[in-house]
Amino acid sequence: MPPKAEIYLDSNATTPALPEVSRAVTEALMEGFGNPSSAHARGDLARRRLQRARETVASFLGAEPEQLVLVSGGTEGNNAVLGGAPASTLITTAVEHPSVLRPIAAAAARGATVVELGVDRSGLIALSALEEAMRVATRALVSVQWASSETGVVQPIEEIAAICRRHGALLHVDAAQAVGRLSIDFLTFSGHKLHAPPGIGVLFVRVPGAMAPWLLGGGQEQGLRSGTENLAGALGLAAAIEHRASRFAEALRALRQLRDALEREVLAAVPGVEVNGGGAPRLGNTSNLRFTGVDGQALLAALDRAGIRCSQASACSSRRPEPSYVLRAMGLSEDEAFASLRFSVSVLNTEDEIDGAVKAIKAAAAQLRSVLLV
Ligand SMILES: Cc1ncc(COP(=O)(O)O)c(C=O)c1O
């Protein structure tokens, strides 16, 4: 957990482990260790515990346990799908994570046809553009994120799934929550965004036999991803999911209340602030705010000095001084993108922290604007 003096509002980058998760991981690394492939009692125990963890995750997702491949995270899942799916046309959007865009660029270099759909100012793709791309596509795989980690904007996945079905295209969703409720072929997510440890994630494959393996060896994970399973990570993931599943509605409500309070209070206290993606359906925990006329990097640094951790663009690319390509694809100018910061809350945040963050944001924005006016 972050120390008391710190207010961590960057949960879309990663989250701290819950106490339940760290207990499950420690236990699995120490007393409960074992290789699920071993043919002795400890191996049996490890195998049964891994299966229970897989069932917990599957039941939360509404999937069958055999449809899940435990991977290291979203990056590996996305690369596995986009590098190995049987498709000759790849259709995606300009606002995907680099772990989708880069394997698609590699596929294009190998001769695949790639269609990149743009988004409107609110961050949503046009379904008519998807229909249009589908009309000329052969053996298409559509890869769309369920929700943007930068803006929280939620794409209309149900409609996208229906269009894919109608045209016989495969659908990959970079996210969670939609498996079992929608006709999706591939879905990927990382545990560490949900208070599980980094290094464990899930790739849902509707028909595992339809995929080529990407790690060859002992044949673990339905033969798709060989290598001794990350039992501690899997038990940590199961503990995080059990925790969330047991209080799902309450958690969503709490996240939305914290995010809405942050947004409402910043908008009231700081002039010239806009919500990027504010006109679209959004994740309840994410607020991407544009501080007109303020240098976002300077604001980020001032907030960091005050103990407030948030981010500009996504964590993997934010050390590069480039404007967010996601915000640029939404039609924001470079200056507007540079003036934007992402705040993302978790269930571990409190109302007092939000009050503290709002005060710090107000003071830092006023200070930076006063410097500009001198
Ligand atoms: C939408 C999205 N996809 C994929 C990833 C990659 O996840 P990981 O870094 O855990 O592999 C991230 C991480 O930020 C993400 O936000």
GROMACS .gro file of C-alpha atoms and ligand atoms in nm:
model
  390
    1MET     CA    1   0.000   0.000   0.000
    2PRO     CA    2   0.125   0.355  -0.066
    3PRO     CA    3   0.258   0.544   0.242
    4LYS     CA    4   0.013   0.783   0.411
    5ALA     CA    5   0.176   1.096   0.263
    6GLU     CA    6   0.115   0.972  -0.089
    7ILE     CA    7  -0.211   0.988  -0.285
    8TYR     CA    8  -0.194   0.728  -0.559
    9LEU     CA    9  -0.427   0.817  -0.848
   10ASP     CA   10  -0.265   0.610  -1.121
   11SER     CA   11  -0.450   0.281  -1.091
   12ASN     CA   12  -0.483   0.239  -1.467
   13ALA     CA   13  -0.103   0.200  -1.470
   14THR     CA   14  -0.094  -0.054  -1.188
   15THR     CA   15  -0.244  -0.118  -0.844
   16PRO     CA   16  -0.095  -0.231  -0.512
   17ALA     CA   17  -0.170  -0.589  -0.406
   18LEU     CA   18  -0.459  -0.635  -0.165
   19PRO     CA   19  -0.363  -0.799   0.168
   20GLU     CA   20  -0.558  -1.111   0.058
   21VAL     CA   21  -0.355  -1.122  -0.263
   22SER     CA   22  -0.018  -1.083  -0.098
   23ARG     CA   23  -0.110  -1.356   0.155
   24ALA     CA   24  -0.211  -1.593  -0.129
   25VAL     CA   25   0.108  -1.520  -0.325
   26THR     CA   26   0.341  -1.558  -0.023
   27GLU     CA   27   0.175  -1.882   0.077
   28ALA     CA   28   0.206  -2.020  -0.278
   29LEU     CA   29   0.574  -1.926  -0.297
   30MET     CA   30   0.656  -2.078   0.041
   31GLU     CA   31   0.453  -2.355   0.212
   32GLY     CA   32   0.230  -2.411  -0.092
   33PHE     CA   33   0.501  -2.422  -0.361
   34GLY     CA   34   0.496  -2.694  -0.625
   35ASN     CA   35   0.513  -2.764  -0.996
   36PRO     CA   36   0.167  -2.855  -1.129
   37SER     CA   37   0.334  -3.097  -1.373
   38SER     CA   38   0.513  -3.298  -1.101
   39ALA     CA   39   0.391  -3.656  -1.054
   40HIS     CA   40   0.400  -3.652  -0.672
   41ALA     CA   41   0.176  -3.530  -0.394
   42ARG     CA   42   0.308  -3.173  -0.403
   43GLY     CA   43   0.254  -3.164  -0.778
   44ASP     CA   44  -0.101  -3.295  -0.729
   45LEU     CA   45  -0.171  -3.025  -0.474
   46ALA     CA   46  -0.028  -2.753  -0.701
   47ARG     CA   47  -0.233  -2.886  -0.996
   48ARG     CA   48  -0.556  -2.881  -0.797
   49ARG     CA   49  -0.491  -2.533  -0.664
   50LEU     CA   50  -0.406  -2.403  -1.011
   51GLN     CA   51  -0.727  -2.555  -1.143
   52ARG     CA   52  -0.931  -2.391  -0.863
   53ALA     CA   53  -0.771  -2.055  -0.943
   54ARG     CA   54  -0.849  -2.103  -1.312
   55GLU     CA   55  -1.211  -2.189  -1.226
   56THR     CA   56  -1.244  -1.877  -1.011
   57VAL     CA   57  -1.122  -1.654  -1.294
   58ALA     CA   58  -1.334  -1.840  -1.552
   59SER     CA   59  -1.650  -1.813  -1.348
   60PHE     CA   60  -1.598  -1.438  -1.301
   61LEU     CA   61  -1.555  -1.400  -1.676
   62GLY     CA   62  -1.842  -1.636  -1.763
   63ALA     CA   63  -1.595  -1.858  -1.954
   64GLU     CA   64  -1.501  -2.226  -1.936
   65PRO     CA   65  -1.171  -2.294  -1.749
   66GLU     CA   66  -1.029  -2.464  -2.061
   67GLN     CA   67  -1.079  -2.144  -2.258
   68LEU     CA   68  -0.829  -1.956  -2.042
   69VAL     CA   69  -0.456  -1.943  -2.104
   70LEU     CA   70  -0.270  -1.794  -1.808
   71VAL     CA   71  -0.013  -1.558  -1.953
   72SER     CA   72   0.216  -1.288  -1.818
   73GLY     CA   73  -0.027  -1.005  -1.889
   74GLY     CA   74  -0.207  -0.805  -2.154
   75THR     CA   75   0.102  -0.752  -2.367
   76GLU     CA   76   0.168  -1.123  -2.409
   77GLY     CA   77  -0.199  -1.203  -2.468
   78ASN     CA   78  -0.233  -0.931  -2.731
   79ASN     CA   79   0.089  -1.036  -2.907
   80ALA     CA   80  -0.018  -1.403  -2.905
   81VAL     CA   81  -0.355  -1.325  -3.063
   82LEU     CA   82  -0.236  -1.074  -3.318
   83GLY     CA   83   0.073  -1.270  -3.414
   84GLY     CA   84  -0.103  -1.606  -3.441
   85ALA     CA   85  -0.468  -1.564  -3.531
   86PRO     CA   86  -0.578  -1.709  -3.866
   87ALA     CA   87  -0.658  -1.379  -4.042
   88SER     CA   88  -0.538  -1.194  -4.349
   89THR     CA   89  -0.704  -0.859  -4.274
   90LEU     CA   90  -0.653  -0.692  -3.937
   91ILE     CA   91  -0.895  -0.416  -3.844
   92THR     CA   92  -0.816  -0.203  -3.541
   93THR     CA   93  -0.841   0.153  -3.410
   94ALA     CA   94  -0.597   0.440  -3.375
   95VAL     CA   95  -0.634   0.443  -2.996
   96GLU     CA   96  -0.522   0.088  -2.911
   97HIS     CA   97  -0.240   0.009  -2.669
   98PRO     CA   98   0.108  -0.035  -2.830
   99SER     CA   99   0.089  -0.408  -2.747
  100VAL     CA  100  -0.188  -0.423  -3.011
  101LEU     CA  101  -0.061  -0.162  -3.257
  102ARG     CA  102   0.295  -0.294  -3.277
  103PRO     CA  103   0.214  -0.661  -3.355
  104ILE     CA  104  -0.037  -0.532  -3.612
  105ALA     CA  105   0.236  -0.315  -3.770
  106ALA     CA  106   0.460  -0.625  -3.777
  107ALA     CA  107   0.181  -0.823  -3.947
  108ALA     CA  108   0.144  -0.543  -4.205
  109ALA     CA  109   0.518  -0.565  -4.275
  110ARG     CA  110   0.468  -0.940  -4.340
  111GLY     CA  111   0.197  -0.863  -4.596
  112ALA     CA  112  -0.130  -0.856  -4.397
  113THR     CA  113  -0.390  -0.595  -4.492
  114VAL     CA  114  -0.443  -0.352  -4.205
  115VAL     CA  115  -0.729  -0.108  -4.158
  116GLU     CA  116  -0.697   0.146  -3.877
  117LEU     CA  117  -1.024   0.312  -3.779
  118GLY     CA  118  -1.018   0.666  -3.643
  119VAL     CA  119  -1.219   0.795  -3.347
  120ASP     CA  120  -1.429   1.107  -3.301
  121ARG     CA  121  -1.360   1.390  -3.055
  122SER     CA  122  -1.521   1.187  -2.776
  123GLY     CA  123  -1.292   0.889  -2.846
  124LEU     CA  124  -1.551   0.656  -3.003
  125ILE     CA  125  -1.514   0.465  -3.330
  126ALA     CA  126  -1.787   0.500  -3.595
  127LEU     CA  127  -1.972   0.169  -3.640
  128SER     CA  128  -2.044   0.268  -4.002
  129ALA     CA  129  -1.665   0.281  -4.068
  130LEU     CA  130  -1.629  -0.069  -3.920
  131GLU     CA  131  -1.913  -0.199  -4.142
  132GLU     CA  132  -1.746  -0.036  -4.442
  133ALA     CA  133  -1.404  -0.192  -4.362
  134MET     CA  134  -1.574  -0.530  -4.320
  135ARG     CA  135  -1.736  -0.520  -4.661
  136VAL     CA  136  -1.399  -0.539  -4.839
  137ALA     CA  137  -1.215  -0.754  -4.581
  138THR     CA  138  -1.135  -1.122  -4.621
  139ARG     CA  139  -1.066  -1.347  -4.317
  140ALA     CA  140  -1.082  -1.046  -4.089
  141LEU     CA  141  -0.975  -1.019  -3.726
  142VAL     CA  142  -1.106  -0.709  -3.549
  143SER     CA  143  -0.908  -0.592  -3.246
  144VAL     CA  144  -1.076  -0.325  -3.033
  145GLN     CA  145  -1.011  -0.228  -2.673
  146TRP     CA  146  -1.310  -0.246  -2.446
  147ALA     CA  147  -1.211   0.067  -2.258
  148SER     CA  148  -0.928   0.312  -2.303
  149SER     CA  149  -0.678   0.310  -2.019
  150GLU     CA  150  -0.600   0.675  -2.097
  151THR     CA  151  -0.946   0.829  -2.115
  152GLY     CA  152  -1.168   0.550  -1.981
  153VAL     CA  153  -1.384   0.580  -2.295
  154VAL     CA  154  -1.582   0.259  -2.347
  155GLN     CA  155  -1.634   0.135  -2.704
  156PRO     CA  156  -1.975  -0.013  -2.800
  157ILE     CA  157  -1.843  -0.371  -2.779
  158GLU     CA  158  -2.188  -0.536  -2.810
  159GLU     CA  159  -2.255  -0.362  -3.141
  160ILE     CA  160  -1.901  -0.433  -3.259
  161ALA     CA  161  -1.943  -0.802  -3.171
  162ALA     CA  162  -2.272  -0.813  -3.365
  163ILE     CA  163  -2.110  -0.658  -3.674
  164CYS     CA  164  -1.821  -0.909  -3.654
  165ARG     CA  165  -2.065  -1.200  -3.630
  166ARG     CA  166  -2.267  -1.073  -3.925
  167HIS     CA  167  -1.955  -1.060  -4.140
  168GLY     CA  168  -1.796  -1.380  -4.008
  169ALA     CA  169  -1.497  -1.192  -3.863
  170LEU     CA  170  -1.304  -1.289  -3.549
  171LEU     CA  171  -1.311  -1.042  -3.259
  172HIS     CA  172  -1.033  -0.972  -3.010
  173VAL     CA  173  -1.110  -0.746  -2.714
  174ASP     CA  174  -0.826  -0.597  -2.512
  175ALA     CA  175  -1.002  -0.589  -2.170
  176ALA     CA  176  -1.235  -0.782  -1.939
  177GLN     CA  177  -1.598  -0.805  -1.823
  178ALA     CA  178  -1.746  -0.891  -2.161
  179VAL     CA  179  -1.659  -1.261  -2.185
  180GLY     CA  180  -1.954  -1.493  -2.160
  181ARG     CA  181  -2.198  -1.215  -2.226
  182LEU     CA  182  -2.084  -1.143  -2.578
  183SER     CA  183  -1.968  -1.344  -2.874
  184ILE     CA  184  -1.597  -1.276  -2.851
  185ASP     CA  185  -1.315  -1.494  -2.985
  186PHE     CA  186  -1.019  -1.359  -2.789
  187LEU     CA  187  -0.998  -1.142  -2.478
  188THR     CA  188  -0.692  -1.031  -2.286
  189PHE     CA  189  -0.622  -0.859  -1.956
  190SER     CA  190  -0.357  -0.808  -1.687
  191GLY     CA  191  -0.399  -0.893  -1.320
  192HIS     CA  192  -0.195  -0.602  -1.187
  193LYS     CA  193  -0.466  -0.349  -1.280
  194LEU     CA  194  -0.694  -0.530  -1.033
  195HIS     CA  195  -0.466  -0.560  -0.726
  196ALA     CA  196  -0.306  -0.890  -0.836
  197PRO     CA  197   0.071  -0.904  -0.891
  198PRO     CA  198   0.236  -0.802  -1.220
  199GLY     CA  199   0.336  -1.095  -1.441
  200ILE     CA  200   0.001  -1.275  -1.446
  201GLY     CA  201  -0.276  -1.218  -1.695
  202VAL     CA  202  -0.543  -1.397  -1.889
  203LEU     CA  203  -0.597  -1.475  -2.253
  204PHE     CA  204  -0.947  -1.606  -2.320
  205VAL     CA  205  -0.963  -1.812  -2.640
  206ARG     CA  206  -1.314  -1.922  -2.741
  207VAL     CA  207  -1.179  -2.220  -2.938
  208PRO     CA  208  -0.829  -2.297  -2.798
  209GLY     CA  209  -0.767  -2.558  -3.071
  210ALA     CA  210  -0.789  -2.282  -3.334
  211MET     CA  211  -0.471  -2.114  -3.212
  212ALA     CA  212  -0.110  -2.199  -3.282
  213PRO     CA  213   0.118  -2.232  -2.976
  214TRP     CA  214   0.360  -1.944  -2.915
  215LEU     CA  215   0.582  -2.106  -2.650
  216LEU     CA  216   0.688  -2.462  -2.727
  217GLY     CA  217   0.799  -2.701  -2.454
  218GLY     CA  218   0.618  -2.913  -2.197
  219GLY     CA  219   0.271  -2.840  -2.337
  220GLN     CA  220   0.122  -2.650  -2.040
  221GLU     CA  221  -0.179  -2.414  -2.084
  222GLN     CA  222  -0.368  -2.626  -2.343
  223GLY     CA  223  -0.039  -2.668  -2.528
  224LEU     CA  224  -0.042  -2.301  -2.629
  225ARG     CA  225   0.202  -2.158  -2.376
  226SER     CA  226   0.453  -2.406  -2.243
  227GLY     CA  227   0.652  -2.338  -1.929
  228THR     CA  228   0.599  -2.408  -1.558
  229GLU     CA  229   0.285  -2.227  -1.456
  230ASN     CA  230   0.301  -1.915  -1.240
  231LEU     CA  231   0.110  -2.077  -0.954
  232ALA     CA  232   0.170  -1.791  -0.709
  233GLY     CA  233   0.054  -1.537  -0.970
  234ALA     CA  234  -0.252  -1.748  -1.053
  235LEU     CA  235  -0.351  -1.778  -0.685
  236GLY     CA  236  -0.291  -1.403  -0.641
  237LEU     CA  237  -0.511  -1.333  -0.943
  238ALA     CA  238  -0.782  -1.565  -0.810
  239ALA     CA  239  -0.770  -1.389  -0.469
  240ALA     CA  240  -0.801  -1.046  -0.638
  241ILE     CA  241  -1.093  -1.165  -0.848
  242GLU     CA  242  -1.268  -1.331  -0.556
  243HIS     CA  243  -1.234  -1.008  -0.363
  244ARG     CA  244  -1.380  -0.800  -0.649
  245ALA     CA  245  -1.653  -1.053  -0.737
  246SER     CA  246  -1.777  -1.065  -0.376
  247ARG     CA  247  -1.846  -0.689  -0.380
  248PHE     CA  248  -1.870  -0.607  -0.749
  249ALA     CA  249  -2.157  -0.357  -0.752
  250GLU     CA  250  -2.029  -0.190  -0.434
  251ALA     CA  251  -1.678  -0.155  -0.585
  252LEU     CA  252  -1.810  -0.001  -0.907
  253ARG     CA  253  -2.022   0.241  -0.706
  254ALA     CA  254  -1.729   0.340  -0.482
  255LEU     CA  255  -1.497   0.392  -0.780
  256ARG     CA  256  -1.751   0.609  -0.960
  257GLN     CA  257  -1.821   0.817  -0.647
  258LEU     CA  258  -1.450   0.888  -0.598
  259ARG     CA  259  -1.390   0.969  -0.965
  260ASP     CA  260  -1.702   1.186  -0.991
  261ALA     CA  261  -1.605   1.377  -0.674
  262LEU     CA  262  -1.255   1.439  -0.811
  263GLU     CA  263  -1.389   1.557  -1.145
  264ARG     CA  264  -1.668   1.769  -0.999
  265GLU     CA  265  -1.442   1.939  -0.748
  266VAL     CA  266  -1.157   2.004  -0.994
  267LEU     CA  267  -1.401   2.148  -1.250
  268ALA     CA  268  -1.550   2.373  -0.980
  269ALA     CA  269  -1.217   2.482  -0.833
  270VAL     CA  270  -0.994   2.523  -1.138
  271PRO     CA  271  -1.098   2.738  -1.434
  272GLY     CA  272  -1.041   2.619  -1.791
  273VAL     CA  273  -1.061   2.242  -1.730
  274GLU     CA  274  -1.229   2.004  -1.978
  275VAL     CA  275  -1.290   1.630  -1.949
  276ASN     CA  276  -1.135   1.443  -2.243
  277GLY     CA  277  -1.387   1.183  -2.360
  278GLY     CA  278  -1.647   1.339  -2.127
  279GLY     CA  279  -1.918   1.301  -2.391
  280ALA     CA  280  -1.876   0.923  -2.425
  281PRO     CA  281  -1.955   0.631  -2.194
  282ARG     CA  282  -1.646   0.593  -1.969
  283LEU     CA  283  -1.495   0.366  -1.709
  284GLY     CA  284  -1.610   0.479  -1.365
  285ASN     CA  285  -1.256   0.511  -1.225
  286THR     CA  286  -1.087   0.725  -1.491
  287SER     CA  287  -1.073   1.098  -1.545
  288ASN     CA  288  -0.859   1.250  -1.820
  289LEU     CA  289  -0.855   1.625  -1.759
  290ARG     CA  290  -0.732   1.900  -1.988
  291PHE     CA  291  -0.596   2.207  -1.808
  292THR     CA  292  -0.613   2.469  -2.083
  293GLY     CA  293  -0.293   2.675  -2.106
  294VAL     CA  294  -0.107   2.463  -1.848
  295ASP     CA  295   0.196   2.248  -1.933
  296GLY     CA  296   0.085   1.901  -1.827
  297GLN     CA  297   0.441   1.785  -1.758
  298ALA     CA  298   0.502   2.077  -1.523
  299LEU     CA  299   0.167   2.007  -1.353
  300LEU     CA  300   0.253   1.637  -1.323
  301ALA     CA  301   0.588   1.724  -1.165
  302ALA     CA  302   0.432   1.976  -0.923
  303LEU     CA  303   0.172   1.718  -0.819
  304ASP     CA  304   0.439   1.452  -0.777
  305ARG     CA  305   0.628   1.687  -0.539
  306ALA     CA  306   0.303   1.722  -0.344
  307GLY     CA  307   0.273   1.342  -0.319
  308ILE     CA  308   0.000   1.305  -0.583
  309ARG     CA  309   0.077   1.030  -0.834
  310CYS     CA  310  -0.106   1.053  -1.165
  311SER     CA  311   0.007   1.033  -1.525
  312GLN     CA  312   0.030   1.186  -1.867
  313ALA     CA  313  -0.038   0.943  -2.155
  314SER     CA  314   0.001   0.576  -2.058
  315ALA     CA  315   0.271   0.449  -1.821
  316CYS     CA  316   0.469   0.264  -2.089
  317SER     CA  317   0.508   0.569  -2.310
  318SER     CA  318   0.496   0.859  -2.063
  319ARG     CA  319   0.873   0.884  -2.016
  320ARG     CA  320   0.894   0.999  -2.376
  321PRO     CA  321   0.806   1.367  -2.421
  322GLU     CA  322   0.545   1.301  -2.690
  323PRO     CA  323   0.182   1.402  -2.684
  324SER     CA  324  -0.061   1.114  -2.625
  325TYR     CA  325  -0.143   0.953  -2.961
  326VAL     CA  326  -0.479   0.854  -2.813
  327LEU     CA  327  -0.575   1.216  -2.746
  328ARG     CA  328  -0.430   1.326  -3.081
  329ALA     CA  329  -0.646   1.061  -3.256
  330MET     CA  330  -0.947   1.218  -3.082
  331GLY     CA  331  -0.864   1.543  -3.261
  332LEU     CA  332  -0.690   1.728  -2.976
  333SER     CA  333  -0.403   1.957  -3.077
  334GLU     CA  334  -0.051   1.882  -2.949
  335ASP     CA  335  -0.087   2.160  -2.691
  336GLU     CA  336  -0.422   2.024  -2.574
  337ALA     CA  337  -0.277   1.673  -2.543
  338PHE     CA  338   0.026   1.803  -2.350
  339ALA     CA  339  -0.211   1.994  -2.118
  340SER     CA  340  -0.395   1.672  -2.021
  341LEU     CA  341  -0.344   1.446  -1.719
  342ARG     CA  342  -0.500   1.112  -1.631
  343PHE     CA  343  -0.628   1.042  -1.280
  344SER     CA  344  -0.737   0.683  -1.214
  345VAL     CA  345  -0.869   0.567  -0.878
  346SER     CA  346  -0.890   0.224  -0.715
  347VAL     CA  347  -1.103   0.086  -0.433
  348LEU     CA  348  -0.815   0.164  -0.196
  349ASN     CA  349  -0.855   0.541  -0.242
  350THR     CA  350  -1.056   0.742   0.010
  351GLU     CA  351  -1.270   1.059   0.002
  352ASP     CA  352  -1.004   1.236   0.210
  353GLU     CA  353  -0.744   1.153  -0.051
  354ILE     CA  354  -0.965   1.298  -0.323
  355ASP     CA  355  -1.006   1.618  -0.118
  356GLY     CA  356  -0.628   1.636  -0.071
  357ALA     CA  357  -0.568   1.578  -0.442
  358VAL     CA  358  -0.818   1.847  -0.543
  359LYS     CA  359  -0.649   2.102  -0.315
  360ALA     CA  360  -0.307   2.014  -0.459
  361ILE     CA  361  -0.435   2.029  -0.819
  362LYS     CA  362  -0.596   2.366  -0.756
  363ALA     CA  363  -0.278   2.509  -0.599
  364ALA     CA  364  -0.044   2.366  -0.864
  365ALA     CA  365  -0.257   2.480  -1.160
  366ALA     CA  366  -0.291   2.831  -1.012
  367GLN     CA  367   0.083   2.848  -0.947
  368LEU     CA  368   0.172   2.738  -1.301
  369ARG     CA  369  -0.077   2.980  -1.454
  370SER     CA  370   0.057   3.269  -1.242
  371VAL     CA  371   0.409   3.197  -1.372
  372LEU     CA  372   0.271   3.214  -1.727
  373LEU     CA  373   0.116   3.554  -1.659
  374VAL     CA  374   0.437   3.712  -1.521
  375LIG     C1  375  -0.546  -0.124  -2.269
  375LIG     C2  376  -0.419  -0.194  -2.232
  375LIG     N1  377  -0.380  -0.304  -2.300
  375LIG     C3  378  -0.267  -0.372  -2.270
  375LIG     C4  379  -0.185  -0.331  -2.167
  375LIG     C5  380  -0.057  -0.407  -2.140
  375LIG     O1  381  -0.061  -0.465  -2.014
  375LIG     P1  382   0.074  -0.521  -1.945
  375LIG     O2  383   0.171  -0.407  -1.943
  375LIG     O3  384   0.028  -0.562  -1.810
  375LIG     O4  385   0.122  -0.635  -2.028
  375LIG     C6  386  -0.220  -0.217  -2.092
  375LIG     C7  387  -0.132  -0.166  -1.983
  375LIG     O5  388  -0.128  -0.049  -1.954
  375LIG     C8  389  -0.340  -0.148  -2.126
  375LIG     O6  390  -0.378  -0.039  -2.057
   0.00000   0.00000   0.00000
